[in-house]
Amino acid sequence: MSNLTFTMIKPDAVEKNYIGGILKMINDAGFRIHAMKFTQLSKEAAGKFYEVHKERPFYGELVDYMSSGPIVAAVLIKENAVADFRTLIGATDPTKAAEGTIRKIYAQSIAANAVHGSDSDENAGIEASFFFSSLERF
Ligand code: IDP
Ligand code: MG
């Protein structure tokens, strides 16, 4: 499982027409697309996806935001995928993200930060299965 990660292009980046630019950065960094869909989360689904953050003060804001518009969900394959993708996207807060990272280039704020990236191999597997059946993975 260590070669797989899960990402979303979040509503702010979709709204600003950054899908193409972000996918180009992902492909140029050596990730292969294993599964992908353009969809919108209901509040219920966003709440379930981010359940691990339920006790954090921004949980309600996060669920409202992530269900506010369409997203691109994708599973990506590369050696060392989880860690390498976190490096590619940069810090959660774009003002602290390194130069040349996806969040530095495309994010608006700590909440509307353009992309999601899994934080562990275990969560990558859980998150991929949340969005995709085995028939949707290639
Ligand atoms: P990550 O996306 O870099 O892994 P997490 O700490 O897992 O960051 O937080 C999940 C998401 O919750 C972030 O990507 C961001 O959209 C939102 N978030 C994190 N911290 C804050 C905050 O302090 N205020 C508002 N939203 C936040
Ligand atoms: Mg996280």
mmCIF file of C-alpha atoms and ligand atoms in Angstrom:
data_model
loop_
_atom_site.group_PDB
_atom_site.id
_atom_site.type_symbol
_atom_site.label_atom_id
_atom_site.label_comp_id
_atom_site.label_asym_id
_atom_site.label_seq_id
_atom_site.Cartn_x
_atom_site.Cartn_y
_atom_site.Cartn_z
ATOM 1 C CA MET A 1 0.000 0.000 0.000
ATOM 2 C CA SER A 2 2.979 2.341 0.467
ATOM 3 C CA ASN A 3 2.962 3.369 -3.208
ATOM 4 C CA LEU A 4 -0.546 4.909 -3.073
ATOM 5 C CA THR A 5 -1.991 8.202 -1.843
ATOM 6 C CA PHE A 6 -5.359 9.950 -2.053
ATOM 7 C CA THR A 7 -5.948 13.586 -3.042
ATOM 8 C CA MET A 8 -8.767 16.037 -3.591
ATOM 9 C CA ILE A 9 -8.631 19.280 -5.543
ATOM 10 C CA LYS A 10 -10.766 21.338 -3.160
ATOM 11 C CA PRO A 11 -13.709 23.664 -4.013
ATOM 12 C CA ASP A 12 -11.613 26.866 -3.988
ATOM 13 C CA ALA A 13 -9.173 25.503 -6.588
ATOM 14 C CA VAL A 14 -11.959 24.085 -8.787
ATOM 15 C CA GLU A 15 -13.786 27.444 -8.631
ATOM 16 C CA LYS A 16 -10.653 29.294 -9.736
ATOM 17 C CA ASN A 17 -10.053 26.940 -12.696
ATOM 18 C CA TYR A 18 -6.846 25.491 -11.234
ATOM 19 C CA ILE A 19 -7.661 21.823 -11.979
ATOM 20 C CA GLY A 20 -5.427 21.671 -15.052
ATOM 21 C CA GLY A 21 -2.483 23.433 -13.412
ATOM 22 C CA ILE A 22 -2.633 21.239 -10.319
ATOM 23 C CA LEU A 23 -2.939 17.996 -12.314
ATOM 24 C CA LYS A 24 0.042 19.056 -14.415
ATOM 25 C CA MET A 25 2.148 19.547 -11.284
ATOM 26 C CA ILE A 26 1.024 16.135 -9.997
ATOM 27 C CA ASN A 27 1.909 14.395 -13.270
ATOM 28 C CA ASP A 28 5.201 16.284 -13.629
ATOM 29 C CA ALA A 29 6.174 15.128 -10.120
ATOM 30 C CA GLY A 30 5.904 11.513 -11.289
ATOM 31 C CA PHE A 31 2.508 10.467 -9.918
ATOM 32 C CA ARG A 32 0.316 8.196 -12.043
ATOM 33 C CA ILE A 33 -3.486 8.517 -11.828
ATOM 34 C CA HIS A 34 -4.967 5.256 -10.541
ATOM 35 C CA ALA A 35 -8.552 6.560 -10.093
ATOM 36 C CA MET A 36 -10.253 9.937 -10.591
ATOM 37 C CA LYS A 37 -13.703 11.568 -10.413
ATOM 38 C CA PHE A 38 -15.331 15.024 -10.459
ATOM 39 C CA THR A 39 -18.020 15.083 -7.790
ATOM 40 C CA GLN A 40 -19.510 17.078 -4.912
ATOM 41 C CA LEU A 41 -19.592 15.927 -1.288
ATOM 42 C CA SER A 42 -22.829 16.222 0.680
ATOM 43 C CA LYS A 43 -22.432 17.696 4.176
ATOM 44 C CA GLU A 44 -22.938 14.212 5.532
ATOM 45 C CA ALA A 45 -20.194 12.720 3.337
ATOM 46 C CA ALA A 46 -17.769 15.570 4.118
ATOM 47 C CA GLY A 47 -18.496 15.094 7.831
ATOM 48 C CA LYS A 48 -17.733 11.404 7.541
ATOM 49 C CA PHE A 49 -14.556 11.917 5.494
ATOM 50 C CA TYR A 50 -13.190 14.399 8.083
ATOM 51 C CA GLU A 51 -14.499 12.533 11.150
ATOM 52 C CA VAL A 52 -10.943 12.335 12.585
ATOM 53 C CA HIS A 53 -11.077 16.141 12.956
ATOM 54 C CA LYS A 54 -14.482 16.151 14.732
ATOM 55 C CA GLU A 55 -13.075 17.591 17.968
ATOM 56 C CA ARG A 56 -11.051 20.332 16.272
ATOM 57 C CA PRO A 57 -12.462 23.903 16.389
ATOM 58 C CA PHE A 58 -12.565 24.244 12.588
ATOM 59 C CA TYR A 59 -14.508 21.005 11.937
ATOM 60 C CA GLY A 60 -17.858 22.703 11.175
ATOM 61 C CA GLU A 61 -16.212 25.255 8.892
ATOM 62 C CA LEU A 62 -14.252 22.485 7.152
ATOM 63 C CA VAL A 63 -17.360 20.360 6.490
ATOM 64 C CA ASP A 64 -19.307 23.388 5.168
ATOM 65 C CA TYR A 65 -16.426 24.391 2.941
ATOM 66 C CA MET A 66 -15.660 20.938 1.537
ATOM 67 C CA SER A 67 -19.330 20.433 0.618
ATOM 68 C CA SER A 68 -19.716 23.943 -0.869
ATOM 69 C CA GLY A 69 -18.807 23.023 -4.457
ATOM 70 C CA PRO A 70 -17.431 20.305 -6.697
ATOM 71 C CA ILE A 71 -14.075 18.647 -6.077
ATOM 72 C CA VAL A 72 -11.773 16.355 -8.021
ATOM 73 C CA ALA A 73 -10.976 13.163 -6.069
ATOM 74 C CA ALA A 74 -8.087 10.963 -7.179
ATOM 75 C CA VAL A 75 -5.901 8.070 -6.139
ATOM 76 C CA LEU A 76 -2.256 8.480 -7.141
ATOM 77 C CA ILE A 77 0.536 5.941 -7.479
ATOM 78 C CA LYS A 78 4.245 6.540 -7.032
ATOM 79 C CA GLU A 79 7.016 5.075 -4.937
ATOM 80 C CA ASN A 80 6.854 6.704 -1.469
ATOM 81 C CA ALA A 81 3.544 8.301 -2.531
ATOM 82 C CA VAL A 82 2.244 9.624 0.811
ATOM 83 C CA ALA A 83 5.428 11.423 1.866
ATOM 84 C CA ASP A 84 6.333 12.642 -1.623
ATOM 85 C CA PHE A 85 2.828 14.029 -2.163
ATOM 86 C CA ARG A 86 2.907 15.887 1.180
ATOM 87 C CA THR A 87 6.193 17.437 0.030
ATOM 88 C CA LEU A 88 4.636 18.413 -3.314
ATOM 89 C CA ILE A 89 1.587 20.092 -1.720
ATOM 90 C CA GLY A 90 3.434 21.918 1.087
ATOM 91 C CA ALA A 91 2.290 23.017 4.549
ATOM 92 C CA THR A 92 -1.401 23.211 5.519
ATOM 93 C CA ASP A 93 -1.093 27.001 5.886
ATOM 94 C CA PRO A 94 -0.077 28.372 2.464
ATOM 95 C CA THR A 95 1.792 31.280 4.070
ATOM 96 C CA LYS A 96 4.110 28.621 5.560
ATOM 97 C CA ALA A 97 4.274 26.413 2.452
ATOM 98 C CA ALA A 98 7.614 26.129 0.639
ATOM 99 C CA GLU A 99 8.182 27.919 -2.662
ATOM 100 C CA GLY A 100 7.079 25.871 -5.662
ATOM 101 C CA THR A 101 4.571 23.735 -3.746
ATOM 102 C CA ILE A 102 0.961 23.359 -4.906
ATOM 103 C CA ARG A 103 -0.421 25.152 -1.852
ATOM 104 C CA LYS A 104 2.104 28.005 -2.140
ATOM 105 C CA ILE A 105 1.066 28.533 -5.761
ATOM 106 C CA TYR A 106 -2.695 27.836 -5.639
ATOM 107 C CA ALA A 107 -4.062 28.019 -2.064
ATOM 108 C CA GLN A 108 -6.110 30.967 -0.726
ATOM 109 C CA SER A 109 -5.919 30.344 3.046
ATOM 110 C CA ILE A 110 -5.366 27.686 5.716
ATOM 111 C CA ALA A 111 -8.984 26.519 5.203
ATOM 112 C CA ALA A 112 -9.260 26.939 1.417
ATOM 113 C CA ASN A 113 -5.886 25.360 0.757
ATOM 114 C CA ALA A 114 -6.424 23.941 -2.756
ATOM 115 C CA VAL A 115 -5.636 20.263 -2.169
ATOM 116 C CA HIS A 116 -5.930 17.357 0.240
ATOM 117 C CA GLY A 117 -3.196 14.761 0.690
ATOM 118 C CA SER A 118 -3.328 11.617 2.832
ATOM 119 C CA ASP A 119 -1.183 11.654 5.983
ATOM 120 C CA SER A 120 -0.394 7.912 6.215
ATOM 121 C CA ASP A 121 -0.517 4.717 4.185
ATOM 122 C CA GLU A 122 -3.391 3.479 6.331
ATOM 123 C CA ASN A 123 -5.459 6.627 5.770
ATOM 124 C CA ALA A 124 -4.617 6.636 2.045
ATOM 125 C CA GLY A 125 -6.226 3.202 1.775
ATOM 126 C CA ILE A 126 -9.274 4.239 3.808
ATOM 127 C CA GLU A 127 -9.734 7.477 1.845
ATOM 128 C CA ALA A 128 -9.319 5.774 -1.559
ATOM 129 C CA SER A 129 -11.976 3.207 -0.621
ATOM 130 C CA PHE A 130 -14.302 5.983 0.595
ATOM 131 C CA PHE A 131 -14.496 7.352 -2.979
ATOM 132 C CA PHE A 132 -13.694 4.470 -5.339
ATOM 133 C CA SER A 133 -14.811 0.894 -5.905
ATOM 134 C CA SER A 134 -12.399 -1.711 -7.280
ATOM 135 C CA LEU A 135 -14.041 -1.251 -10.706
ATOM 136 C CA GLU A 136 -12.971 2.411 -10.772
ATOM 137 C CA ARG A 137 -9.234 1.817 -10.219
ATOM 138 C CA PHE A 138 -6.772 1.246 -13.040
HETATM 139 P P1 IDP B 1 -3.648 18.784 6.033
HETATM 140 O O1 IDP B 1 -4.729 18.958 4.997
HETATM 141 O O2 IDP B 1 -2.407 19.566 5.699
HETATM 142 O O3 IDP B 1 -3.362 17.339 6.351
HETATM 143 P P2 IDP B 1 -5.088 18.875 8.557
HETATM 144 O O4 IDP B 1 -4.490 19.343 9.847
HETATM 145 O O5 IDP B 1 -5.303 17.413 8.357
HETATM 146 O O6 IDP B 1 -4.180 19.475 7.374
HETATM 147 O O7 IDP B 1 -6.467 19.644 8.389
HETATM 148 C C1 IDP B 1 -7.417 19.215 7.413
HETATM 149 C C2 IDP B 1 -7.949 20.431 6.692
HETATM 150 O O8 IDP B 1 -8.661 21.244 7.606
HETATM 151 C C3 IDP B 1 -6.882 21.366 6.110
HETATM 152 O O9 IDP B 1 -6.379 20.948 4.866
HETATM 153 C C4 IDP B 1 -7.662 22.669 5.991
HETATM 154 O O10 IDP B 1 -8.543 22.668 4.861
HETATM 155 C C5 IDP B 1 -8.506 22.627 7.267
HETATM 156 N N1 IDP B 1 -7.850 23.319 8.372
HETATM 157 C C6 IDP B 1 -6.735 22.929 9.049
HETATM 158 N N2 IDP B 1 -6.405 23.798 10.008
HETATM 159 C C7 IDP B 1 -7.337 24.784 9.944
HETATM 160 C C8 IDP B 1 -7.549 25.994 10.691
HETATM 161 O O11 IDP B 1 -6.801 26.327 11.614
HETATM 162 N N3 IDP B 1 -8.631 26.746 10.326
HETATM 163 C C9 IDP B 1 -9.483 26.393 9.308
HETATM 164 N N4 IDP B 1 -9.317 25.266 8.591
HETATM 165 C C10 IDP B 1 -8.270 24.477 8.896
HETATM 166 MG MG MG B 2 -4.615 15.895 7.118
#
